[in-house]
Amino acid sequence: MARGAVPDDHPLGAGFFPGGLTRADLALILGTRYDWTLGYGRPPLFLPDLKVIQVDIEPEEIGRNRRADVGLPGDVKAVLRQFGWALEELGNPKADPAWAATLKGMREAAIVLDGGDIAGFAMTTMDAYGPGSCTWVGGFGHLGVGIPYGIAAAKLARPERPVVVITGDGSFGFGAMEFDTAARYGVPIVCVIGNDAAWGQVRHGQEPAFGPDRTPGTGLGWRSYEKVVAALGGYGERVERLDGVGPALERAFASGLPACVNVPTDPTAVFRGMTAMWPIT
Ligand SMILES: Cc1ncc(C[n+]2csc(CCOP(=O)(O)OP(=O)(O)O)c2C)c(N)n1
């Protein structure tokens, strides 16, 4: 509930991006529990060698679910005031500019969306912090532009920004060979496929219109598109579990190559905010 106490666009803020936590060497846990919202204090969010200072007014909360390197029983407001005095005594040391730059880069990662339902889910759940930082097919719905947009509009226009392309498996197929372009020009976009083995948004319109067994042409099959990207000189990974997505993204970025993280998704999940061809009733 403290979201916003440090504004998401503060130079030292990482918003809700877990990437900030996985790169940190010290975390302050202030009056909050290691419940499901913090992944119970376990990997992939909390790595084993992350040092933690935990402040809680309930002494028994300290060290519950995860080890605290330093536990401080106390009221968060009072403890933070004391931290402030201690920092003053140390001459108010400034944050490492490299760390601020890392956080800035994570906040400003350009997001490119392509696909039907997957783009709808992503559009409504992801934050954007600057002009041109979130691109998608918009009103024309011209699927297939994700990878080229990722290469050209985002990566070559602003090479300092990390670029993530989130795409449906169908839409990936339209532009997949552009990974060859990305590999030839050394453009390290990271593409995540929300793979429901279907032209999902169209299929989800066919089902109510014609019946669940009458969905012509919209089944695609579970293809290993990550292997296509690897064969073109990029980096490819298939991820079956949600908690594997974050580490796979880290490896994809670390590869420095055009990368594809292929994630099988639930084919029955329907995004109800946009409809490609639902019956008009
Ligand atoms: C070039 C083009 N062809 C077809 C369509 C029609 N269309 C809209 S949504 C959709 C399904 C997209 O499937 P996918 O990319 O796999 O994403 P999903 O909906 O499964 O998440 C299609 C084919 C389109 N918008 N653009």
PDB file of N, CA, C and O in Angstrom, residues 147-183:
ATOM      1  N   ILE A 147       8.223  -7.381 -34.477  1.00  0.00           N
ATOM      2  CA  ILE A 147       9.677  -7.572 -34.568  1.00  0.00           C
ATOM      3  C   ILE A 147      10.323  -6.425 -35.363  1.00  0.00           C
ATOM      4  O   ILE A 147      11.293  -5.824 -34.892  1.00  0.00           O
ATOM      5  N   PRO A 148       9.782  -6.060 -36.543  1.00  0.00           N
ATOM      6  CA  PRO A 148      10.352  -4.893 -37.239  1.00  0.00           C
ATOM      7  C   PRO A 148      10.267  -3.600 -36.429  1.00  0.00           C
ATOM      8  O   PRO A 148      11.224  -2.822 -36.395  1.00  0.00           O
ATOM      9  N   TYR A 149       9.147  -3.364 -35.750  1.00  0.00           N
ATOM     10  CA  TYR A 149       9.063  -2.171 -34.894  1.00  0.00           C
ATOM     11  C   TYR A 149      10.148  -2.228 -33.832  1.00  0.00           C
ATOM     12  O   TYR A 149      10.805  -1.230 -33.527  1.00  0.00           O
ATOM     13  N   GLY A 150      10.302  -3.407 -33.258  1.00  0.00           N
ATOM     14  CA  GLY A 150      11.318  -3.575 -32.207  1.00  0.00           C
ATOM     15  C   GLY A 150      12.699  -3.243 -32.733  1.00  0.00           C
ATOM     16  O   GLY A 150      13.489  -2.557 -32.075  1.00  0.00           O
ATOM     17  N   ILE A 151      13.000  -3.714 -33.949  1.00  0.00           N
ATOM     18  CA  ILE A 151      14.330  -3.483 -34.515  1.00  0.00           C
ATOM     19  C   ILE A 151      14.522  -2.007 -34.866  1.00  0.00           C
ATOM     20  O   ILE A 151      15.485  -1.367 -34.446  1.00  0.00           O
ATOM     21  N   ALA A 152      13.595  -1.490 -35.633  1.00  0.00           N
ATOM     22  CA  ALA A 152      13.809  -0.173 -36.232  1.00  0.00           C
ATOM     23  C   ALA A 152      13.320   0.970 -35.354  1.00  0.00           C
ATOM     24  O   ALA A 152      14.110   1.795 -34.886  1.00  0.00           O
ATOM     25  N   ALA A 153      12.036   0.989 -35.105  1.00  0.00           N
ATOM     26  CA  ALA A 153      11.458   2.143 -34.416  1.00  0.00           C
ATOM     27  C   ALA A 153      12.068   2.307 -33.035  1.00  0.00           C
ATOM     28  O   ALA A 153      12.372   3.421 -32.609  1.00  0.00           O
ATOM     29  N   ALA A 154      12.253   1.201 -32.344  1.00  0.00           N
ATOM     30  CA  ALA A 154      12.752   1.320 -30.980  1.00  0.00           C
ATOM     31  C   ALA A 154      14.265   1.202 -30.930  1.00  0.00           C
ATOM     32  O   ALA A 154      14.968   2.129 -30.540  1.00  0.00           O
ATOM     33  N   LYS A 155      14.827   0.061 -31.348  1.00  0.00           N
ATOM     34  CA  LYS A 155      16.235  -0.186 -31.056  1.00  0.00           C
ATOM     35  C   LYS A 155      17.175   0.730 -31.825  1.00  0.00           C
ATOM     36  O   LYS A 155      18.126   1.276 -31.274  1.00  0.00           O
ATOM     37  N   LEU A 156      16.940   0.899 -33.134  1.00  0.00           N
ATOM     38  CA  LEU A 156      17.875   1.720 -33.894  1.00  0.00           C
ATOM     39  C   LEU A 156      17.651   3.214 -33.629  1.00  0.00           C
ATOM     40  O   LEU A 156      18.573   4.002 -33.715  1.00  0.00           O
ATOM     41  N   ALA A 157      16.417   3.581 -33.290  1.00  0.00           N
ATOM     42  CA  ALA A 157      16.142   4.989 -33.002  1.00  0.00           C
ATOM     43  C   ALA A 157      16.763   5.412 -31.672  1.00  0.00           C
ATOM     44  O   ALA A 157      17.269   6.516 -31.533  1.00  0.00           O
ATOM     45  N   ARG A 158      16.700   4.540 -30.668  1.00  0.00           N
ATOM     46  CA  ARG A 158      17.231   4.871 -29.337  1.00  0.00           C
ATOM     47  C   ARG A 158      18.020   3.675 -28.833  1.00  0.00           C
ATOM     48  O   ARG A 158      17.554   2.918 -27.989  1.00  0.00           O
ATOM     49  N   PRO A 159      19.256   3.493 -29.355  1.00  0.00           N
ATOM     50  CA  PRO A 159      19.980   2.242 -29.058  1.00  0.00           C
ATOM     51  C   PRO A 159      20.293   2.021 -27.589  1.00  0.00           C
ATOM     52  O   PRO A 159      20.572   0.891 -27.186  1.00  0.00           O
ATOM     53  N   GLU A 160      20.210   3.064 -26.772  1.00  0.00           N
ATOM     54  CA  GLU A 160      20.575   2.870 -25.362  1.00  0.00           C
ATOM     55  C   GLU A 160      19.456   2.174 -24.578  1.00  0.00           C
ATOM     56  O   GLU A 160      19.666   1.711 -23.468  1.00  0.00           O
ATOM     57  N   ARG A 161      18.271   2.108 -25.152  1.00  0.00           N
ATOM     58  CA  ARG A 161      17.149   1.529 -24.405  1.00  0.00           C
ATOM     59  C   ARG A 161      17.051   0.025 -24.629  1.00  0.00           C
ATOM     60  O   ARG A 161      17.113  -0.440 -25.759  1.00  0.00           O
ATOM     61  N   PRO A 162      16.837  -0.758 -23.579  1.00  0.00           N
ATOM     62  CA  PRO A 162      16.496  -2.169 -23.790  1.00  0.00           C
ATOM     63  C   PRO A 162      15.124  -2.243 -24.462  1.00  0.00           C
ATOM     64  O   PRO A 162      14.256  -1.414 -24.179  1.00  0.00           O
ATOM     65  N   VAL A 163      14.943  -3.210 -25.334  1.00  0.00           N
ATOM     66  CA  VAL A 163      13.683  -3.343 -26.061  1.00  0.00           C
ATOM     67  C   VAL A 163      13.082  -4.726 -25.838  1.00  0.00           C
ATOM     68  O   VAL A 163      13.756  -5.730 -26.004  1.00  0.00           O
ATOM     69  N   VAL A 164      11.822  -4.740 -25.463  1.00  0.00           N
ATOM     70  CA  VAL A 164      11.095  -6.005 -25.319  1.00  0.00           C
ATOM     71  C   VAL A 164       9.939  -6.010 -26.304  1.00  0.00           C
ATOM     72  O   VAL A 164       9.158  -5.058 -26.336  1.00  0.00           O
ATOM     73  N   VAL A 165       9.865  -7.041 -27.117  1.00  0.00           N
ATOM     74  CA  VAL A 165       8.717  -7.219 -28.005  1.00  0.00           C
ATOM     75  C   VAL A 165       7.858  -8.321 -27.402  1.00  0.00           C
ATOM     76  O   VAL A 165       8.340  -9.430 -27.172  1.00  0.00           O
ATOM     77  N   ILE A 166       6.594  -8.006 -27.128  1.00  0.00           N
ATOM     78  CA  ILE A 166       5.673  -9.028 -26.615  1.00  0.00           C
ATOM     79  C   ILE A 166       4.694  -9.334 -27.739  1.00  0.00           C
ATOM     80  O   ILE A 166       4.040  -8.427 -28.255  1.00  0.00           O
ATOM     81  N   THR A 167       4.616 -10.587 -28.130  1.00  0.00           N
ATOM     82  CA  THR A 167       3.823 -10.915 -29.320  1.00  0.00           C
ATOM     83  C   THR A 167       3.050 -12.213 -29.138  1.00  0.00           C
ATOM     84  O   THR A 167       3.437 -13.072 -28.348  1.00  0.00           O
ATOM     85  N   GLY A 168       1.971 -12.345 -29.880  1.00  0.00           N
ATOM     86  CA  GLY A 168       1.286 -13.630 -29.976  1.00  0.00           C
ATOM     87  C   GLY A 168       2.086 -14.555 -30.872  1.00  0.00           C
ATOM     88  O   GLY A 168       2.943 -14.106 -31.651  1.00  0.00           O
ATOM     89  N   ASP A 169       1.794 -15.847 -30.797  1.00  0.00           N
ATOM     90  CA  ASP A 169       2.525 -16.796 -31.645  1.00  0.00           C
ATOM     91  C   ASP A 169       2.136 -16.624 -33.110  1.00  0.00           C
ATOM     92  O   ASP A 169       2.983 -16.710 -34.007  1.00  0.00           O
ATOM     93  N   GLY A 170       0.849 -16.323 -33.357  1.00  0.00           N
ATOM     94  CA  GLY A 170       0.436 -16.098 -34.737  1.00  0.00           C
ATOM     95  C   GLY A 170       1.162 -14.899 -35.328  1.00  0.00           C
ATOM     96  O   GLY A 170       1.770 -14.980 -36.411  1.00  0.00           O
ATOM     97  N   SER A 171       1.147 -13.806 -34.609  1.00  0.00           N
ATOM     98  CA  SER A 171       1.779 -12.577 -35.097  1.00  0.00           C
ATOM     99  C   SER A 171       3.284 -12.744 -35.235  1.00  0.00           C
ATOM    100  O   SER A 171       3.900 -12.184 -36.139  1.00  0.00           O
ATOM    101  N   PHE A 172       3.885 -13.521 -34.348  1.00  0.00           N
ATOM    102  CA  PHE A 172       5.312 -13.813 -34.463  1.00  0.00           C
ATOM    103  C   PHE A 172       5.601 -14.411 -35.838  1.00  0.00           C
ATOM    104  O   PHE A 172       6.569 -14.056 -36.502  1.00  0.00           O
ATOM    105  N   GLY A 173       4.719 -15.310 -36.286  1.00  0.00           N
ATOM    106  CA  GLY A 173       4.929 -15.980 -37.573  1.00  0.00           C
ATOM    107  C   GLY A 173       5.000 -15.007 -38.741  1.00  0.00           C
ATOM    108  O   GLY A 173       5.775 -15.216 -39.677  1.00  0.00           O
ATOM    109  N   PHE A 174       4.217 -13.931 -38.680  1.00  0.00           N
ATOM    110  CA  PHE A 174       4.241 -12.949 -39.773  1.00  0.00           C
ATOM    111  C   PHE A 174       5.632 -12.349 -39.978  1.00  0.00           C
ATOM    112  O   PHE A 174       6.036 -12.065 -41.096  1.00  0.00           O
ATOM    113  N   GLY A 175       6.336 -12.095 -38.869  1.00  0.00           N
ATOM    114  CA  GLY A 175       7.583 -11.330 -38.990  1.00  0.00           C
ATOM    115  C   GLY A 175       8.814 -12.077 -38.529  1.00  0.00           C
ATOM    116  O   GLY A 175       9.888 -11.488 -38.382  1.00  0.00           O
ATOM    117  N   ALA A 176       8.689 -13.397 -38.307  1.00  0.00           N
ATOM    118  CA  ALA A 176       9.777 -14.153 -37.669  1.00  0.00           C
ATOM    119  C   ALA A 176      11.105 -14.036 -38.417  1.00  0.00           C
ATOM    120  O   ALA A 176      12.172 -13.964 -37.788  1.00  0.00           O
ATOM    121  N   MET A 177      11.058 -14.017 -39.767  1.00  0.00           N
ATOM    122  CA  MET A 177      12.325 -13.976 -40.510  1.00  0.00           C
ATOM    123  C   MET A 177      13.094 -12.682 -40.275  1.00  0.00           C
ATOM    124  O   MET A 177      14.281 -12.592 -40.589  1.00  0.00           O
ATOM    125  N   GLU A 178      12.405 -11.679 -39.724  1.00  0.00           N
ATOM    126  CA  GLU A 178      13.133 -10.441 -39.410  1.00  0.00           C
ATOM    127  C   GLU A 178      14.182 -10.675 -38.327  1.00  0.00           C
ATOM    128  O   GLU A 178      15.044  -9.833 -38.106  1.00  0.00           O
ATOM    129  N   PHE A 179      14.108 -11.823 -37.645  1.00  0.00           N
ATOM    130  CA  PHE A 179      15.186 -12.159 -36.709  1.00  0.00           C
ATOM    131  C   PHE A 179      16.510 -12.350 -37.450  1.00  0.00           C
ATOM    132  O   PHE A 179      17.573 -12.148 -36.886  1.00  0.00           O
ATOM    133  N   ASP A 180      16.409 -12.732 -38.707  1.00  0.00           N
ATOM    134  CA  ASP A 180      17.636 -12.820 -39.509  1.00  0.00           C
ATOM    135  C   ASP A 180      18.228 -11.420 -39.690  1.00  0.00           C
ATOM    136  O   ASP A 180      19.437 -11.214 -39.539  1.00  0.00           O
ATOM    137  N   THR A 181      17.361 -10.459 -39.971  1.00  0.00           N
ATOM    138  CA  THR A 181      17.816  -9.059 -40.080  1.00  0.00           C
ATOM    139  C   THR A 181      18.449  -8.610 -38.768  1.00  0.00           C
ATOM    140  O   THR A 181      19.536  -8.022 -38.758  1.00  0.00           O
ATOM    141  N   ALA A 182      17.755  -8.917 -37.666  1.00  0.00           N
ATOM    142  CA  ALA A 182      18.260  -8.498 -36.352  1.00  0.00           C
ATOM    143  C   ALA A 182      19.633  -9.111 -36.086  1.00  0.00           C
ATOM    144  O   ALA A 182      20.543  -8.443 -35.572  1.00  0.00           O
ATOM    145  N   ALA A 183      19.796 -10.391 -36.453  1.00  0.00           N
ATOM    146  CA  ALA A 183      21.083 -11.056 -36.216  1.00  0.00           C
ATOM    147  C   ALA A 183      22.167 -10.446 -37.111  1.00  0.00           C
ATOM    148  O   ALA A 183      23.284 -10.191 -36.652  1.00  0.00           O
TER     149      ALA A 183
END
